[in-house]
Short mmCIF file of C-alpha atoms in Angstrom, two decimals:
data_model
loop_
_atom_site.label_atom_id
_atom_site.label_comp_id
_atom_site.label_asym_id
_atom_site.label_seq_id
_atom_site.Cartn_x
_atom_site.Cartn_y
_atom_site.Cartn_z
CA MET K 1 17.88 -0.73 -22.34
CA ARG K 2 17.75 -1.21 -18.31
CA LEU K 3 14.34 -3.92 -17.95
CA VAL K 4 13.41 -3.86 -14.91
CA HIS K 5 11.78 -8.11 -14.28
CA LEU K 6 7.85 -8.56 -13.89
CA ASP K 7 8.16 -12.41 -12.40
CA LEU K 8 3.91 -12.56 -12.44
CA LYS K 9 4.43 -15.96 -10.89
CA GLY K 10 4.33 -15.67 -7.37
CA ALA K 11 2.77 -12.07 -5.54
CA ALA K 12 0.56 -10.67 -9.30
CA PRO K 13 0.09 -6.68 -7.53
CA ARG K 14 -3.04 -5.36 -8.71
CA VAL K 15 -2.65 -3.08 -11.80
CA SER K 16 -3.41 -0.01 -8.98
CA TYR K 17 -0.30 -1.05 -7.83
CA LEU K 18 1.50 -0.68 -10.55
CA GLU K 19 0.06 2.39 -11.89
CA GLN K 20 1.85 3.96 -8.25
CA VAL K 21 5.18 1.89 -9.52
CA PHE K 22 5.82 2.55 -12.60
CA PRO K 23 6.39 6.34 -12.38
CA LEU K 24 9.25 5.47 -10.49
CA LEU K 25 11.13 2.85 -12.01
CA SER K 26 10.71 5.35 -14.83
CA GLN K 27 12.65 8.25 -12.29
CA LEU K 28 14.39 5.65 -10.66
CA GLY K 29 16.16 5.04 -14.49
CA ALA K 30 14.04 1.97 -15.96
CA ASN K 31 12.96 2.11 -19.44
CA GLY K 32 11.55 -1.22 -19.88
CA ILE K 33 9.36 -3.60 -18.22
CA LEU K 34 10.18 -7.43 -18.88
CA ILE K 35 6.62 -9.17 -17.82
CA GLU K 36 6.90 -13.42 -17.37
CA TYR K 37 3.29 -13.60 -17.16
CA GLU K 38 2.83 -16.87 -16.92
CA ASP K 39 -0.98 -17.58 -15.41
CA MET K 40 -1.99 -14.23 -15.09
CA PHE K 41 -2.72 -14.19 -18.74
CA PRO K 42 -5.94 -13.77 -19.94
CA PHE K 43 -6.03 -16.86 -22.07
CA LYS K 44 -9.02 -17.42 -24.22
CA GLY K 45 -10.58 -20.71 -25.43
CA ASP K 46 -8.48 -24.02 -24.92
CA LEU K 47 -6.54 -22.26 -22.99
CA GLU K 48 -8.12 -20.71 -20.90
CA ILE K 49 -7.97 -23.50 -18.26
CA LEU K 50 -4.30 -22.05 -17.82
CA LYS K 51 -5.65 -18.38 -16.71
CA SER K 52 -5.54 -18.20 -12.84
CA PRO K 53 -8.62 -17.49 -10.73
CA PHE K 54 -6.76 -13.99 -10.87
CA ALA K 55 -4.97 -13.83 -13.56
CA TYR K 56 -5.50 -10.05 -15.42
CA SER K 57 -8.08 -9.50 -18.02
CA GLU K 58 -8.01 -8.34 -21.53
CA GLU K 59 -8.47 -4.29 -20.13
CA ASP K 60 -5.99 -4.96 -17.32
CA ILE K 61 -3.39 -6.17 -19.82
CA GLU K 62 -4.12 -3.14 -22.13
CA ARG K 63 -3.80 -1.05 -19.84
CA ILE K 64 -1.02 -2.05 -18.34
CA GLN K 65 0.69 -0.92 -21.24
CA GLN K 66 -0.78 2.13 -21.54
CA LEU K 67 0.48 2.73 -17.91
CA ALA K 68 4.14 2.21 -19.73
CA GLU K 69 3.53 3.58 -22.43
CA LEU K 70 3.14 6.52 -20.59
CA HIS K 71 5.61 6.54 -18.29
CA LYS K 72 8.26 5.57 -21.40
CA LEU K 73 9.04 1.78 -19.82
CA GLU K 74 9.08 -0.41 -22.90
CA VAL K 75 7.40 -3.47 -22.37
CA VAL K 76 8.59 -6.63 -23.02
CA PRO K 77 6.41 -9.85 -22.81
CA LEU K 78 8.10 -12.95 -21.72
CA VAL K 79 7.09 -16.69 -22.63
CA GLN K 80 7.88 -19.87 -21.12
CA THR K 81 8.57 -22.22 -24.05
CA PHE K 82 10.43 -25.85 -23.11
CA GLY K 83 11.59 -25.45 -19.19
CA HIS K 84 10.18 -24.02 -16.55
CA VAL K 85 6.64 -25.06 -18.03
CA GLU K 86 4.71 -26.75 -15.11
CA PHE K 87 2.09 -24.87 -14.67
CA ILE K 88 1.37 -25.87 -18.58
CA LEU K 89 2.15 -29.46 -17.94
CA LYS K 90 0.56 -29.84 -14.30
CA HIS K 91 -2.41 -30.18 -16.11
CA GLN K 92 -3.97 -33.03 -17.44
CA LYS K 93 -5.17 -31.79 -20.29
CA TYR K 94 -0.92 -31.69 -21.35
CA GLN K 95 0.58 -34.43 -19.98
CA HIS K 96 0.90 -35.77 -22.81
CA LEU K 97 3.92 -33.23 -23.53
CA ARG K 98 6.01 -33.61 -20.87
CA GLU K 99 9.79 -34.95 -21.43
CA VAL K 100 9.55 -37.33 -18.25
CA GLU K 101 6.20 -38.08 -17.34
CA ARG K 102 6.51 -38.44 -13.70
CA PHE K 103 7.29 -33.97 -13.68
CA PRO K 104 5.71 -30.51 -15.29
CA ASN K 105 8.90 -29.07 -15.88
CA THR K 106 10.32 -29.09 -19.46
CA PHE K 107 8.40 -29.51 -22.83
CA ASN K 108 8.39 -33.06 -24.77
CA PRO K 109 10.19 -31.20 -28.07
CA HIS K 110 9.86 -34.71 -30.43
CA ILE K 111 5.53 -34.69 -30.06
CA PRO K 112 4.31 -32.31 -32.45
CA ASP K 113 1.21 -30.90 -30.93
CA THR K 114 4.35 -29.15 -27.94
CA LEU K 115 5.27 -26.53 -30.93
CA ALA K 116 1.29 -26.06 -32.86
CA LEU K 117 0.35 -25.19 -28.50
CA LEU K 118 3.10 -23.29 -27.88
CA LYS K 119 1.92 -21.32 -31.64
CA SER K 120 -0.77 -20.91 -30.27
CA ILE K 121 0.65 -19.11 -26.23
CA LEU K 122 3.16 -17.07 -28.39
CA SER K 123 0.44 -15.72 -30.90
CA GLN K 124 -1.96 -14.97 -27.84
CA VAL K 125 0.67 -13.20 -26.05
CA ILE K 126 2.18 -10.88 -29.17
CA GLU K 127 -1.01 -9.76 -29.87
CA LYS K 128 -2.10 -8.25 -27.24
CA HIS K 129 1.32 -6.92 -26.67
CA ARG K 130 1.48 -5.09 -31.35
CA HIS K 131 3.69 -2.75 -29.75
CA SER K 132 6.51 -4.64 -28.42
CA THR K 133 9.30 -4.73 -30.40
CA TRP K 134 10.99 -7.69 -28.49
CA ILE K 135 9.44 -11.57 -27.09
CA HIS K 136 11.16 -13.04 -24.70
CA ILE K 137 11.11 -17.41 -25.05
CA GLY K 138 12.68 -18.23 -22.30
CA ALA K 139 14.25 -20.87 -22.63
CA ASP K 140 16.10 -22.07 -19.49
CA GLU K 141 16.57 -24.92 -16.77
CA VAL K 142 15.46 -27.37 -19.59
CA PHE K 143 15.51 -30.29 -16.72
CA HIS K 144 15.90 -33.98 -17.48
CA LEU K 145 16.66 -32.74 -21.51
CA GLY K 146 17.27 -36.17 -23.59
CA GLU K 147 16.14 -38.46 -20.76
CA GLY K 148 12.19 -38.50 -22.11
CA MET K 149 12.47 -42.13 -23.96
CA ASP K 150 11.47 -40.19 -26.98
CA SER K 151 14.09 -37.99 -26.76
CA LYS K 152 16.42 -41.76 -26.13
CA ASN K 153 15.49 -43.16 -29.43
CA TRP K 154 15.93 -39.17 -31.59
CA MET K 155 19.60 -39.20 -30.50
CA SER K 156 20.35 -43.05 -30.48
CA ARG K 157 18.56 -42.46 -35.03
CA ASN K 158 19.70 -39.38 -35.38
CA LYS K 159 23.70 -39.98 -33.74
CA GLY K 160 22.72 -36.86 -31.98
CA ASP K 161 22.92 -34.98 -28.10
CA THR K 162 20.70 -32.62 -26.55
CA GLY K 163 22.62 -29.33 -27.48
CA THR K 164 21.48 -29.96 -31.33
CA MET K 165 17.72 -31.65 -29.77
CA TYR K 166 17.57 -27.66 -27.25
CA LEU K 167 19.16 -25.92 -30.21
CA ASN K 168 16.54 -27.83 -33.21
CA HIS K 169 13.46 -26.83 -30.33
CA ILE K 170 15.25 -23.35 -30.21
CA LYS K 171 15.65 -22.84 -34.34
CA GLU K 172 11.84 -23.63 -34.71
CA VAL K 173 10.00 -21.55 -31.84
CA LEU K 174 12.31 -18.50 -32.89
CA GLY K 175 11.13 -19.96 -36.78
CA PHE K 176 7.94 -19.37 -36.16
CA ILE K 177 8.02 -15.94 -34.63
CA SER K 178 10.77 -14.55 -37.57
CA THR K 179 7.87 -15.85 -39.95
CA GLN K 180 4.48 -14.43 -38.50
CA TYR K 181 5.89 -11.80 -36.36
CA TRP K 182 8.51 -9.72 -39.14
CA GLY K 183 10.74 -7.38 -37.15
CA LEU K 184 10.18 -8.86 -34.01
CA GLN K 185 13.06 -9.68 -31.13
CA ALA K 186 13.62 -12.50 -29.45
CA LEU K 187 15.57 -12.56 -25.91
CA MET K 188 15.99 -14.96 -24.03
CA TRP K 189 18.43 -17.63 -20.99
CA ASP K 190 21.32 -18.53 -21.78
CA ASP K 191 22.71 -20.96 -19.40
CA MET K 192 21.52 -23.84 -22.00
CA LEU K 193 23.25 -22.19 -24.67
CA ARG K 194 26.42 -22.41 -22.70
CA LYS K 195 26.51 -26.15 -22.47
CA ILE K 196 26.58 -26.07 -26.14
CA SER K 197 30.01 -25.38 -28.21
CA VAL K 198 30.82 -22.46 -30.39
CA GLY K 199 31.39 -24.02 -33.42
CA ALA K 200 28.03 -25.54 -32.95
CA LEU K 201 26.32 -22.10 -31.89
CA GLN K 202 27.88 -21.06 -35.14
CA GLY K 203 26.95 -23.86 -37.28
CA GLU K 204 23.11 -22.96 -36.66
CA ARG K 205 22.95 -19.38 -36.53
CA VAL K 206 20.57 -18.57 -33.59
CA GLY K 207 19.74 -15.16 -34.90
CA THR K 208 18.78 -13.86 -31.60
CA ALA K 209 19.93 -11.83 -28.54
CA VAL K 210 20.89 -14.44 -26.10
CA ALA K 211 20.88 -13.23 -21.68
CA PRO K 212 22.53 -14.83 -19.28
CA LYS K 213 20.37 -15.44 -16.14
CA LEU K 214 21.73 -14.80 -13.28
CA GLY K 215 25.14 -13.86 -11.28
CA ILE K 216 28.17 -11.89 -12.84
CA SER K 217 29.19 -14.91 -15.33
CA ALA K 218 28.80 -15.34 -18.91
CA ALA K 219 26.76 -12.54 -21.48
CA LEU K 220 26.05 -14.26 -25.37
CA ILE K 221 25.54 -11.91 -28.44
CA HIS K 222 23.03 -11.30 -30.82
CA VAL K 223 24.05 -12.76 -33.63
CA ALA K 224 22.26 -10.73 -36.03
CA THR K 225 24.32 -7.08 -34.87
CA LEU K 226 26.93 -8.19 -32.43
CA ALA K 227 25.11 -6.73 -29.01
CA VAL K 228 25.34 -7.77 -26.11
CA TRP K 229 22.46 -8.06 -22.87
CA PHE K 230 23.99 -9.24 -19.53
CA ALA K 231 21.00 -9.87 -16.68
CA SER K 232 22.13 -9.08 -12.71
CA ALA K 233 19.09 -9.40 -10.05
CA PHE K 234 17.55 -6.23 -7.55
CA LYS K 235 16.19 -9.89 -4.85
CA GLY K 236 14.96 -13.33 -5.89
CA THR K 237 18.07 -14.73 -5.76
CA THR K 238 19.47 -15.66 -2.67
CA GLY K 239 17.19 -18.74 -1.35
CA PRO K 240 13.93 -19.61 -2.51
CA ALA K 241 12.39 -18.67 0.85
CA GLN K 242 14.06 -15.62 1.30
CA THR K 243 12.04 -12.37 2.80
CA TRP K 244 14.29 -10.07 2.96
CA PRO K 245 17.56 -9.22 -0.04
CA PRO K 246 20.76 -9.02 1.15
CA LEU K 247 21.73 -5.35 0.11
CA SER K 248 25.56 -5.65 -0.15
CA TYR K 249 24.79 -8.63 -2.32
CA HIS K 250 22.84 -6.80 -4.99
CA LEU K 251 25.03 -3.74 -4.57
CA LYS K 252 28.44 -5.95 -6.11
CA ASN K 253 26.38 -8.13 -8.44
CA HIS K 254 25.70 -4.61 -10.39
CA LEU K 255 28.52 -2.90 -9.45
CA SER K 256 30.66 -5.72 -11.22
CA TRP K 257 28.09 -5.71 -14.39
CA LEU K 258 29.55 -1.85 -14.43
CA LYS K 259 33.42 -3.22 -15.47
CA VAL K 260 31.88 -5.90 -17.73
CA MET K 261 30.43 -2.81 -19.01
CA LYS K 262 32.51 -0.46 -18.98
CA ALA K 263 35.50 -3.59 -20.56
CA LEU K 264 33.49 -4.10 -23.91
CA PRO K 265 34.48 -1.34 -26.25
CA GLN K 266 38.04 -3.52 -26.14
CA LEU K 267 36.13 -5.75 -27.86
CA ALA K 268 34.34 -3.76 -30.31
CA PRO K 269 32.81 -4.64 -32.18
CA LEU K 270 30.98 -6.18 -29.85
CA ARG K 271 28.23 -3.52 -28.92
CA PHE K 272 26.36 -3.41 -25.12
CA GLN K 273 22.59 -3.16 -25.43
CA GLY K 274 20.66 -3.90 -22.55
CA ILE K 275 20.51 -5.57 -19.09
CA VAL K 276 17.30 -7.65 -17.27
CA LEU K 277 17.27 -6.75 -13.47
CA THR K 278 15.71 -9.75 -12.69
CA GLY K 279 13.68 -9.97 -9.80
CA TRP K 280 12.45 -13.68 -9.37
CA GLN K 281 9.12 -13.50 -7.34
CA ARG K 282 9.40 -17.64 -6.62
CA TYR K 283 11.67 -20.09 -7.88
CA ASP K 284 9.60 -22.11 -10.24
CA HIS K 285 5.82 -22.66 -10.14
CA TYR K 286 5.95 -24.56 -7.26
CA SER K 287 8.36 -23.06 -4.51
CA VAL K 288 7.37 -20.62 -1.94
CA LEU K 289 7.13 -16.88 -2.90
CA CYS K 290 10.16 -14.97 -2.19
CA GLU K 291 11.23 -11.17 -1.78
CA LEU K 292 7.30 -9.19 -2.00
CA LEU K 293 8.27 -6.96 -4.83
CA PRO K 294 7.34 -3.97 -2.36
CA VAL K 295 10.32 -5.38 0.14
CA GLY K 296 12.35 -4.92 -3.66
CA ILE K 297 12.19 -1.45 -3.93
CA PRO K 298 14.91 0.06 -2.13
CA SER K 299 16.77 -2.96 -3.49
CA LEU K 300 15.59 -1.83 -7.68
CA ALA K 301 16.62 1.52 -6.60
CA ILE K 302 20.51 1.20 -5.84
CA SER K 303 21.16 -1.10 -8.31
CA LEU K 304 18.63 1.21 -11.19
CA GLN K 305 20.88 4.22 -9.82
CA THR K 306 24.56 2.79 -9.67
CA LEU K 307 23.67 1.48 -13.30
CA VAL K 308 23.03 5.10 -14.63
CA ASN K 309 25.84 7.02 -12.74
CA GLY K 310 28.15 4.28 -13.76
CA GLY K 311 28.91 3.84 -9.76
CA PHE K 312 28.04 3.41 -6.46
CA THR K 313 28.75 6.99 -5.53
CA GLU K 314 27.11 8.96 -2.21
CA GLU K 315 25.11 11.30 -4.59
CA THR K 316 23.50 8.29 -5.97
CA LYS K 317 23.51 6.86 -2.14
CA ARG K 318 21.49 10.48 -1.95
CA LYS K 319 19.53 10.26 -5.05
CA VAL K 320 17.70 7.16 -3.53
CA LEU K 321 17.57 7.44 -0.26
CA ASP K 322 15.91 10.90 -1.65
CA SER K 323 13.48 9.33 -4.21
CA LEU K 324 11.93 7.00 -1.41
CA GLY K 325 12.16 9.12 1.92
CA PHE K 326 14.17 7.34 3.13
CA GLN K 327 16.61 9.23 5.74
CA SER K 328 19.85 6.42 5.66
CA MET K 329 20.98 3.16 4.08
CA HIS K 330 23.03 0.63 6.03
CA LEU K 331 23.71 -1.85 3.56
CA GLU K 332 25.63 -4.72 5.20
CA GLN K 333 22.22 -4.45 7.50
CA SER K 334 20.25 -4.15 4.41
CA MET K 335 18.25 -1.21 5.74
CA CYS K 336 16.74 1.71 5.41
CA GLU K 337 15.77 4.01 8.11
CA GLY K 338 13.70 6.71 7.91
CA ARG K 339 9.62 6.23 6.72
CA GLY K 340 9.87 5.61 3.62
CA MET K 341 7.14 7.45 0.65
CA PHE K 342 7.37 4.95 -2.03
CA PRO K 343 4.93 2.64 -3.18
CA GLY K 344 4.28 -0.37 -0.51
CA ALA K 345 6.75 1.48 2.06
CA GLU K 346 3.98 0.18 4.78
CA ILE K 347 4.30 -3.49 3.23
CA TYR K 348 8.28 -2.81 3.89
CA HIS K 349 8.09 -1.62 7.03
CA MET K 350 5.31 -4.78 8.31
CA VAL K 351 7.76 -7.76 7.28
CA GLN K 352 10.47 -5.76 8.41
CA GLN K 353 8.99 -6.25 11.82
CA VAL K 354 7.61 -10.03 10.97
CA ASN K 355 11.05 -10.49 9.76
CA ASP K 356 12.78 -9.13 13.30
CA HIS K 357 10.52 -8.91 16.02
CA LEU K 358 7.42 -11.61 15.76
CA LYS K 359 9.21 -15.10 15.55
CA GLU K 360 11.84 -14.14 18.08
CA SER K 361 9.10 -12.48 20.85
CA ILE K 362 6.49 -15.22 20.31
CA LEU K 363 9.25 -18.02 21.06
CA LYS K 364 10.83 -16.10 23.75
CA ALA K 365 7.42 -16.34 25.12
CA LEU K 366 7.07 -19.95 24.71
CA GLU K 367 9.47 -21.65 25.56
CA GLU K 368 11.59 -19.01 27.54
CA ASP K 369 9.33 -18.09 30.34
CA SER K 370 9.90 -19.96 32.90
CA ALA K 371 5.67 -19.06 34.81
CA ILE K 372 4.77 -21.41 31.07
CA LYS K 373 7.77 -24.17 30.91
CA GLY K 374 7.22 -24.40 34.27
CA TRP K 375 3.52 -24.27 35.49
CA PHE K 376 1.61 -24.61 31.83
CA SER K 377 3.97 -26.82 30.02
CA PRO K 378 2.31 -28.49 27.16
CA TYR K 379 1.59 -32.11 29.94
CA HIS K 380 -0.74 -29.41 31.45
CA ARG K 381 -2.24 -28.02 28.26
CA LYS K 382 -3.20 -31.56 27.52
CA HIS K 383 -4.76 -32.81 30.85
CA GLN K 384 -6.13 -29.47 31.00
CA PHE K 385 -5.15 -28.79 34.99
CA GLY K 386 -3.31 -26.06 36.37
CA ASN K 387 -3.00 -23.34 39.18
CA PRO K 388 -5.27 -19.75 39.24
CA ARG K 389 -2.23 -18.53 41.61
CA ASN K 390 1.11 -19.92 39.08
CA MET K 391 -0.88 -19.03 36.11
CA GLU K 392 -1.72 -15.55 36.82
CA SER K 393 1.87 -14.76 36.62
CA PHE K 394 2.02 -14.85 32.92
CA GLY K 395 -1.03 -14.57 31.91
CA SER K 396 -1.75 -10.81 31.66
CA LYS K 397 1.72 -10.78 29.78
CA VAL K 398 0.93 -13.19 27.16
CA LEU K 399 -2.69 -11.28 26.61
CA LYS K 400 -0.63 -8.22 25.89
CA LEU K 401 1.69 -10.01 23.39
CA HIS K 402 -1.26 -12.37 21.83
CA GLU K 403 -3.99 -9.10 21.28
CA ASP K 404 -0.46 -6.74 19.75
CA TRP K 405 0.39 -9.51 17.46
CA GLU K 406 -3.17 -9.80 16.24
CA SER K 407 -4.10 -6.16 15.85
CA PHE K 408 -0.53 -5.91 14.38
CA VAL K 409 -1.28 -8.38 11.62
CA ARG K 410 -4.68 -6.57 10.34
CA ASP K 411 -2.85 -3.85 10.12
CA LEU K 412 -0.68 -6.15 7.79
CA ARG K 413 -3.53 -8.02 5.78
CA ASP K 414 -5.28 -5.14 4.76
CA GLN K 415 -2.29 -3.60 3.29
CA LEU K 416 -1.14 -6.64 1.61
CA GLU K 417 -4.78 -6.79 -0.01
CA LYS K 418 -3.93 -3.04 -1.41
CA VAL K 419 -1.29 -3.96 -3.37
CA TYR K 420 -2.16 -7.84 -4.20
CA PHE K 421 -4.45 -11.06 -4.15
CA PRO K 422 -6.53 -12.59 -2.59
CA ASP K 423 -4.38 -16.48 -2.49
CA THR K 424 -1.67 -14.12 -2.32
CA VAL K 425 -1.69 -12.63 1.05
CA GLU K 426 -3.07 -16.22 1.91
CA GLU K 427 0.12 -17.98 0.95
CA TRP K 428 2.53 -14.57 2.55
CA MET K 429 0.49 -15.24 6.22
CA GLU K 430 0.11 -18.77 5.81
CA GLU K 431 4.25 -19.37 5.10
CA ASN K 432 5.80 -15.93 7.20
CA VAL K 433 2.93 -15.62 10.57
CA SER K 434 0.88 -18.35 10.76
CA PRO K 435 3.57 -20.72 12.15
CA TYR K 436 4.36 -18.29 14.97
CA LEU K 437 1.12 -16.32 15.41
CA ASP K 438 -0.67 -20.14 15.22
CA GLN K 439 1.26 -20.99 18.19
CA LEU K 440 0.41 -18.28 20.33
CA GLN K 441 -3.24 -17.95 19.86
CA ASP K 442 -3.74 -22.33 21.27
CA LEU K 443 -1.40 -21.58 24.42
CA VAL K 444 -3.74 -17.69 24.60
CA GLN K 445 -6.58 -19.95 24.34
CA ASP K 446 -5.63 -23.07 26.01
CA TYR K 447 -5.28 -20.47 29.30
CA GLN K 448 -8.33 -18.58 28.83
#
């Protein structure tokens, strides 16, 4: 199985964009999608408070699954069940379920309401994914576990540690899934399990498949079938504010995983079952957006085709270029050249323009133009005086620069709105465009 991770806790695409992307994913070699809904799921009843104002509708969820089935992509929903639950615990209604009162990251596993809430959340998600044979329960980065007073008391009373506490909670979650949804298999990230001894894990017999979250280190095993899962990344792992994926970095990650896969037959009876190509959109609920999906598609295409073909050959490269409508690629520069014919190619090129030219051209005008520095300084602007003769020497150039970028940004906004909801468009523009364009607008306004 080759699952492409859609991280919807930021920049969730409109379903109309997924209609265009799913055929491409299938063509490139994916056969499943891991959907991390977070607040984009249409929670109902008591859970409605968890929904984003732009959450998908029930009809959207149904449409996504129909599209996936049409393009032979298995859908695996992901529900965080221990850490990374800021979207739940930020609400006052659920504040009492925090492990540490100050931080909304992690559930307190000792309060009965925690498991009751999780059962309710899992039930709503699973009920809407009746054709899925897998569920992913997250369970990574359970920060501050053991620091709450309830946990300290439990460890003292039971002579236990955080590892045992972690496993107890996970077993309860898995027990609920196996009891209520017979045959549904579970996946989880393995970073917390790596801190627990092999003996303790064997003693607990955690009957689930476990995938490592990132990097090229360890992998864990489905206890029942001795099947191994891995997780790589095509974007979203090289910095929380990264806007452009480093192609060679992600390619090397997948080439490293291929080496591990090829070595697996020597470790019989272990059997390789699948890989998740993660594409994080935020590092957590509160962090900024990292690389947008259209910007990450070339990296995803290279990663998938490398896995399908068992390496990155000239033939692999040609297939990627043909699939995406590019003429050439330069891995070390993380660039693909040509018009591009994939969904969101316009956004790919426009974000490239923002990255390469927006900041540079504006700061050059504001900070390096000697006429501006000499005759239109912050002091001149603050006190509103200047010589028209000197100001005219730079005025037309600055007005033209402003007009060009304003026109470009209008086009960029139009393209983003085709793919994303208004909150994403505003956030991305405010983070990546406004800090520089606002400075230019202020200068033009003062000049006029």
